[in-house]
PDB file of C-alpha atoms in Angstrom:
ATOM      1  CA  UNK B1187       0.000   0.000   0.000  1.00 79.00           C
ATOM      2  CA  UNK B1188       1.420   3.325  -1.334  1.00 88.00           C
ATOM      3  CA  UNK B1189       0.663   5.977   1.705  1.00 90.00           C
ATOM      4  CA  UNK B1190       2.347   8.825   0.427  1.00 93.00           C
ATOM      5  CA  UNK B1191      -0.119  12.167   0.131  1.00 96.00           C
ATOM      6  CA  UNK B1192      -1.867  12.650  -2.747  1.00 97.00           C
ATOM      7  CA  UNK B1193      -2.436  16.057  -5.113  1.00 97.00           C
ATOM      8  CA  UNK B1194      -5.521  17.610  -6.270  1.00 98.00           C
ATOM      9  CA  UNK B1195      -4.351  20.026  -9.260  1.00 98.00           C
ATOM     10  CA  UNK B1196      -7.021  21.631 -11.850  1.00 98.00           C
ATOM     11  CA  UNK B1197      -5.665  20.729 -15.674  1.00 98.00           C
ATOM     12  CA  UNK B1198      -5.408  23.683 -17.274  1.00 98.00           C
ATOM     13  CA  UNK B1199      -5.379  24.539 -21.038  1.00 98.00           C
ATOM     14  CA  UNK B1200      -2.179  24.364 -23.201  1.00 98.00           C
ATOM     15  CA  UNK B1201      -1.688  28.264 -23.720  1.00 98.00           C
ATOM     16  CA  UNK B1202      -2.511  29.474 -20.340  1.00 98.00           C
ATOM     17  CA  UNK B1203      -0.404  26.485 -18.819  1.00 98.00           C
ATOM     18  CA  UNK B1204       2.585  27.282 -21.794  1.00 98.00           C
ATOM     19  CA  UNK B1205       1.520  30.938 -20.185  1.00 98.00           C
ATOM     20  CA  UNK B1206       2.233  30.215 -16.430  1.00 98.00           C
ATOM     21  CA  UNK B1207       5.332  28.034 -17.099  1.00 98.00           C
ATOM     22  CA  UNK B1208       7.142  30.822 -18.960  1.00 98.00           C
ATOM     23  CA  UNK B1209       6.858  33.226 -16.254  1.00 98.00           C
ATOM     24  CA  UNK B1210       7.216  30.352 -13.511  1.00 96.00           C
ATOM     25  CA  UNK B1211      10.618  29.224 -15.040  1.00 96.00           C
ATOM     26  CA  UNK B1212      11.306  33.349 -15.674  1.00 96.00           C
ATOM     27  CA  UNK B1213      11.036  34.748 -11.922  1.00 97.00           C
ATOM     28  CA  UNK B1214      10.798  31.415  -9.221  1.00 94.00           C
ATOM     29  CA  UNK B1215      13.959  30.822  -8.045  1.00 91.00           C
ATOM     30  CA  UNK B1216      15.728  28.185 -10.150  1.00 86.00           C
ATOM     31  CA  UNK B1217      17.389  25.628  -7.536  1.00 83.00           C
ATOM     32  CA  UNK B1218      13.680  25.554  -6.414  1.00 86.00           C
ATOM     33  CA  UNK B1219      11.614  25.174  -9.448  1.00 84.00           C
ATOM     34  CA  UNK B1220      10.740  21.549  -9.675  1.00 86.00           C
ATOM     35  CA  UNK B1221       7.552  21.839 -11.148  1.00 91.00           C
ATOM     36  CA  UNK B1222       5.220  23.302 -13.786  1.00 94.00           C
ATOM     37  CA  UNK B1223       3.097  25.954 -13.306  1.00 97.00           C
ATOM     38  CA  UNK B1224      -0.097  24.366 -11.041  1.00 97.00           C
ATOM     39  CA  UNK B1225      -3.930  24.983  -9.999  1.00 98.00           C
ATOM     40  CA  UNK B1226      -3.790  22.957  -6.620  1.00 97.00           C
ATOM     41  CA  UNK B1227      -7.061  22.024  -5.314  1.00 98.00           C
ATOM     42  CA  UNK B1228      -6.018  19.547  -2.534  1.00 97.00           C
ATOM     43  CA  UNK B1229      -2.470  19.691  -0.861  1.00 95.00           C
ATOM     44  CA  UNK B1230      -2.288  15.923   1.034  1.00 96.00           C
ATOM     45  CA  UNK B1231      -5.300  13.515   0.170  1.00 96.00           C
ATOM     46  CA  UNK B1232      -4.765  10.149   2.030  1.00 96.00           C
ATOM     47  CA  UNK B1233      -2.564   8.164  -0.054  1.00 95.00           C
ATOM     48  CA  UNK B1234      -3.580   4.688   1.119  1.00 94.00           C
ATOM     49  CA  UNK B1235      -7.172   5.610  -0.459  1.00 95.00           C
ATOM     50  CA  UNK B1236      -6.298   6.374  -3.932  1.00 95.00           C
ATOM     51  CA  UNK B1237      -8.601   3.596  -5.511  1.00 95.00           C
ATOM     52  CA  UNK B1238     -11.670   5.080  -3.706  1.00 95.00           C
ATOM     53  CA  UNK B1239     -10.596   8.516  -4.180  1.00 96.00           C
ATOM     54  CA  UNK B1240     -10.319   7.709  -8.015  1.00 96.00           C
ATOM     55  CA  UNK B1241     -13.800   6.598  -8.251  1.00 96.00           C
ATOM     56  CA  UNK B1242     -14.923   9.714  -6.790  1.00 96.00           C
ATOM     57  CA  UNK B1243     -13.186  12.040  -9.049  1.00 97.00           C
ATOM     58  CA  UNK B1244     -14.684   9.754 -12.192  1.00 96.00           C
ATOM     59  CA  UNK B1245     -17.689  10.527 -10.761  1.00 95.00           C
ATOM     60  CA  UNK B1246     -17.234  13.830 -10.314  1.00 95.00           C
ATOM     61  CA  UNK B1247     -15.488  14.391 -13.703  1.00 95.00           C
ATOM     62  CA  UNK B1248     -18.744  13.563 -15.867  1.00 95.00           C
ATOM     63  CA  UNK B1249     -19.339  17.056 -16.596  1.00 95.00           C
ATOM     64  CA  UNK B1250     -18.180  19.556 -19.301  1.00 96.00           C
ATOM     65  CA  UNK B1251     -14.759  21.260 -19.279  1.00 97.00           C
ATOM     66  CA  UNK B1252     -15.032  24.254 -17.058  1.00 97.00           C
ATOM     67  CA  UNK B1253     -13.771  27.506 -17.853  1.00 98.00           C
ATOM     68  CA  UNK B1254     -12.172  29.471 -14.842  1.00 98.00           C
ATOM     69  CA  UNK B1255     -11.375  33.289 -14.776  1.00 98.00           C
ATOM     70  CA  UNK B1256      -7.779  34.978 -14.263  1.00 98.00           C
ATOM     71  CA  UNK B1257      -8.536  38.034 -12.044  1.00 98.00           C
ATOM     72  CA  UNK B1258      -6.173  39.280 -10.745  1.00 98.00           C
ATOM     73  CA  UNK B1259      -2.815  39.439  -8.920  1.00 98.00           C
ATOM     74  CA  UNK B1260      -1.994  38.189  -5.346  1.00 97.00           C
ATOM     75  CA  UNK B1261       1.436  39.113  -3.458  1.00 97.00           C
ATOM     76  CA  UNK B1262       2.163  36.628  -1.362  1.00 96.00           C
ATOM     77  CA  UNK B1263       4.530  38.191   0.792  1.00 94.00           C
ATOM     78  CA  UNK B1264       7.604  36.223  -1.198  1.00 97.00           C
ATOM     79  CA  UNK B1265       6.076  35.532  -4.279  1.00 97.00           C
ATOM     80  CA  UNK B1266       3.485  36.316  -6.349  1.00 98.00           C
ATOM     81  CA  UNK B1267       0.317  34.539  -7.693  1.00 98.00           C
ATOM     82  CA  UNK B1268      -2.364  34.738 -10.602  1.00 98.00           C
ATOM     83  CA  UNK B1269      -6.425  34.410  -8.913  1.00 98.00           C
ATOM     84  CA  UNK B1270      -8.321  32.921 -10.794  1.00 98.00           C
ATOM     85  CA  UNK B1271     -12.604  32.604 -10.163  1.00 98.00           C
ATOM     86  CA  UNK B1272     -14.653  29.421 -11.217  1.00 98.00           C
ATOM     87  CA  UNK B1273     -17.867  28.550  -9.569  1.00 97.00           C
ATOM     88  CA  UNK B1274     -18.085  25.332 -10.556  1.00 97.00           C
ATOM     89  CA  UNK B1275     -14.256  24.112 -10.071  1.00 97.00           C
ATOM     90  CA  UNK B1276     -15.198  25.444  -6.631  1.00 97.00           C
ATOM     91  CA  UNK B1277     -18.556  23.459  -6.510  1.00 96.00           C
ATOM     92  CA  UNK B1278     -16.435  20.509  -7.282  1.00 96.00           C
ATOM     93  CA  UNK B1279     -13.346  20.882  -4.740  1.00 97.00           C
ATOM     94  CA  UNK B1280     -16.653  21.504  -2.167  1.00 95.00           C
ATOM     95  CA  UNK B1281     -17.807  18.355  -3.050  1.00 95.00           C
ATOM     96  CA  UNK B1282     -15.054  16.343  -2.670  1.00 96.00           C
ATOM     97  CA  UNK B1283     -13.613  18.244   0.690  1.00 96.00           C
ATOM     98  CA  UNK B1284     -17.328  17.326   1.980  1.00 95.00           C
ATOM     99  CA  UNK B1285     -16.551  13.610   1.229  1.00 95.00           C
ATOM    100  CA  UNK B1286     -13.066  13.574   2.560  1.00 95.00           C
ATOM    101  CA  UNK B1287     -13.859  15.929   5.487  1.00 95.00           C
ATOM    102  CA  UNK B1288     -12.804  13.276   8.161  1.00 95.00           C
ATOM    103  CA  UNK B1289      -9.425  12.830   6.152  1.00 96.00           C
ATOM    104  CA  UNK B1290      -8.379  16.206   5.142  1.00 96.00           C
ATOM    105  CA  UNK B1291      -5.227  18.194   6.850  1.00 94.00           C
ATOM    106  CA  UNK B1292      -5.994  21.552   8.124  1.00 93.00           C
ATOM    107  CA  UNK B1293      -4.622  23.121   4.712  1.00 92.00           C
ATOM    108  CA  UNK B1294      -6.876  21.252   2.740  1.00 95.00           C
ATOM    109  CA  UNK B1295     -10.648  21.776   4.887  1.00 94.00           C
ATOM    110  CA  UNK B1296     -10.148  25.563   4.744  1.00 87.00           C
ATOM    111  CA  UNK B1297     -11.872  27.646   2.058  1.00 81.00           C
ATOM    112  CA  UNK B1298     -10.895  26.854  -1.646  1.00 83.00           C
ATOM    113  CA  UNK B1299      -8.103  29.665  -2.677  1.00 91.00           C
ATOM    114  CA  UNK B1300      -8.418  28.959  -6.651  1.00 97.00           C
ATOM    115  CA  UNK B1301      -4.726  30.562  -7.533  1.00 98.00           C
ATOM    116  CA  UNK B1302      -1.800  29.872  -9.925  1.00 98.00           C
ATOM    117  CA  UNK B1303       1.908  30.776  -8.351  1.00 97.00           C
ATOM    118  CA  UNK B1304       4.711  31.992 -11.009  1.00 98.00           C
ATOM    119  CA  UNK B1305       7.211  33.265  -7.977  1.00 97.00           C
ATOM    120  CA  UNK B1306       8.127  31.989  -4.534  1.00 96.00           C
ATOM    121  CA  UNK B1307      10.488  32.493  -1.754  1.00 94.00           C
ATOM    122  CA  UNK B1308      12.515  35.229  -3.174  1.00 97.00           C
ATOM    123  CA  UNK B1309      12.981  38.700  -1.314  1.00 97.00           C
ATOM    124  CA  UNK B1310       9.681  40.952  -0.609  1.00 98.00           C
ATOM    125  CA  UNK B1311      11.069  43.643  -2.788  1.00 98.00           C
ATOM    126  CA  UNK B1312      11.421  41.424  -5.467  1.00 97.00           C
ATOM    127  CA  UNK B1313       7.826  39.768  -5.016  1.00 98.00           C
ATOM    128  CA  UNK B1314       6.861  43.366  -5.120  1.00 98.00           C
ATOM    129  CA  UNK B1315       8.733  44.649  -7.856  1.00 98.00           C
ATOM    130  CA  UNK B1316       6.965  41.574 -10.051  1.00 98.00           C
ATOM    131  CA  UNK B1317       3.441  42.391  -9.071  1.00 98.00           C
ATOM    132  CA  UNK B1318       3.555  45.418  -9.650  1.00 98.00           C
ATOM    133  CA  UNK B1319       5.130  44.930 -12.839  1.00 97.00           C
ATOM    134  CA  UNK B1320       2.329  42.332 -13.855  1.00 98.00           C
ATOM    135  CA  UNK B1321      -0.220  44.150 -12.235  1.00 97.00           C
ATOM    136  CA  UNK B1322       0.566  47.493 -14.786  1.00 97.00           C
ATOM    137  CA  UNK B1323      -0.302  45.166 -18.100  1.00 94.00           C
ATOM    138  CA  UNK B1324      -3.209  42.628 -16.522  1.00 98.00           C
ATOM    139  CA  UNK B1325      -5.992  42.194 -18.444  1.00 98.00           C
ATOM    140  CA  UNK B1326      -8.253  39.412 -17.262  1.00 98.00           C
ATOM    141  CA  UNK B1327      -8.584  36.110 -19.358  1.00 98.00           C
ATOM    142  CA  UNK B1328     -10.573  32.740 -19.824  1.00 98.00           C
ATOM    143  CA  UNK B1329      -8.835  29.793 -18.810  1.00 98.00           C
ATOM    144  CA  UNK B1330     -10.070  26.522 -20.301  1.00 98.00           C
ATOM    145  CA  UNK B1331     -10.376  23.612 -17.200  1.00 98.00           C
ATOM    146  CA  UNK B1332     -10.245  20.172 -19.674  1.00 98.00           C
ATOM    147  CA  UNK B1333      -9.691  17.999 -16.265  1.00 98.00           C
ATOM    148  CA  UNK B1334      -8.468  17.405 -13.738  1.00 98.00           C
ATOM    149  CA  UNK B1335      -4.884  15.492 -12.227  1.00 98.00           C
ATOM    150  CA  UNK B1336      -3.814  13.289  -9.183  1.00 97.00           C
ATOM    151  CA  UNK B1337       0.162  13.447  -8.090  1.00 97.00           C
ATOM    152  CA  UNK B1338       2.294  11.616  -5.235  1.00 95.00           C
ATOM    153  CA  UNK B1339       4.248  13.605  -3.092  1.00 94.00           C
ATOM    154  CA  UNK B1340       7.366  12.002  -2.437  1.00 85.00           C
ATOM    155  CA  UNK B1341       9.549  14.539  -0.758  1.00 82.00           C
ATOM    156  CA  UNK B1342      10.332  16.930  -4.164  1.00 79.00           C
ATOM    157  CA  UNK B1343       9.198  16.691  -7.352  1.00 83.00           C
ATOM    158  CA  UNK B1344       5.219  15.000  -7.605  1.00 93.00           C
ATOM    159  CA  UNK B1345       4.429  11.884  -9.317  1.00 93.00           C
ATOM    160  CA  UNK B1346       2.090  11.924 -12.175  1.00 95.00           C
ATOM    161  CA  UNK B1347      -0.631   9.784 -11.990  1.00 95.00           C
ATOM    162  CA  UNK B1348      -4.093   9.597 -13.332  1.00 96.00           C
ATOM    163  CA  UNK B1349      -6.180  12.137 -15.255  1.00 97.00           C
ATOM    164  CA  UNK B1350      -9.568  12.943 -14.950  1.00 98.00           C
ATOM    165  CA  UNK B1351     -10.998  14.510 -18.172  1.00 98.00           C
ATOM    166  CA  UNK B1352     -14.002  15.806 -18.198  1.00 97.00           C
ATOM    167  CA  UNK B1353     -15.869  13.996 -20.088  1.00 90.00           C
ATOM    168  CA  UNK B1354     -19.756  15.425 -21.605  1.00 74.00           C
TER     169      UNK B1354
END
């Protein structure tokens, strides 16, 4: 049995992922940029119930591809972050948090925070000096949602494992 956590992350379509990655790998730190650009929904789903927690998301994937939002900017103190808005992405990680509740950390049963990070742990200046830079040419944009993806956290980079299209 494979406890290691498990990964909630929103798919997201190829420009506005190609989008995030660019300015991921531009301005997050190298020697800590193990991964592409994400949509994280859940942080540390019990590992040891990834056959149950499979069917669920099948389940819950029989729907149309979702659109989301990008609103806005977010500084996080040492890094900065795209918000994005989608009701129903929202509906879904409600739905699933409401079936987990018993098993979810702390991180996880708090509100949903829908957001995409492109910078972390550098100095506040420079987590300033990006936003605000961003911030001068946003323009909000649709984001297609095609699905949605389960990783294993093993200590660094995440294990890919199964995809959850949806599917009508």
């Amino acid at each position: 049995m494979d406890d290691r956590p498990l990964i909630l992350t929103a798919l997201l379509d190829d420009a506005t992922q190609a989008r995030f990655d660019d300015l991921r790998e531009r301005h997050f730190p190298a020697g800590r940029n193990h991964l592409a650009a994400h949509l994280t929904l859940f942080h540390a789903l019990p590992g040891d119930a990834a056959a149950e927690l499979a069917a669920d998301l099948t389940a819950a994937t029989d729907r149309a591809p979702m659109t989301a939002r990008v609103t806005g900017l977010r500084l996080l103190g040492r890094g900065v972050a795209f918000t994005l808005d989608c009701p129903g992405l929202t509906a879904l990680r409600r739905g699933v948090a409401d079936r987990w509740r018993s098993r979810l950390t702390r991180q996880d049963a708090g509100k949903a925070d829908l957001h995409v990070t492109v910078q972390n742990k550098v100095a506040p200046a420079a987590a300033r000096a990006l936003h605000d830079d961003l911030a001068a040419g946003f323009a909000p944009w649709d984001a297609g949602v095609p699905g949605l993806a389960l990783w294993r956290y093993d200590g660094g980079p995440w294990e890919p494992g199964p995809r959850f299209p949806f599917i009508r």
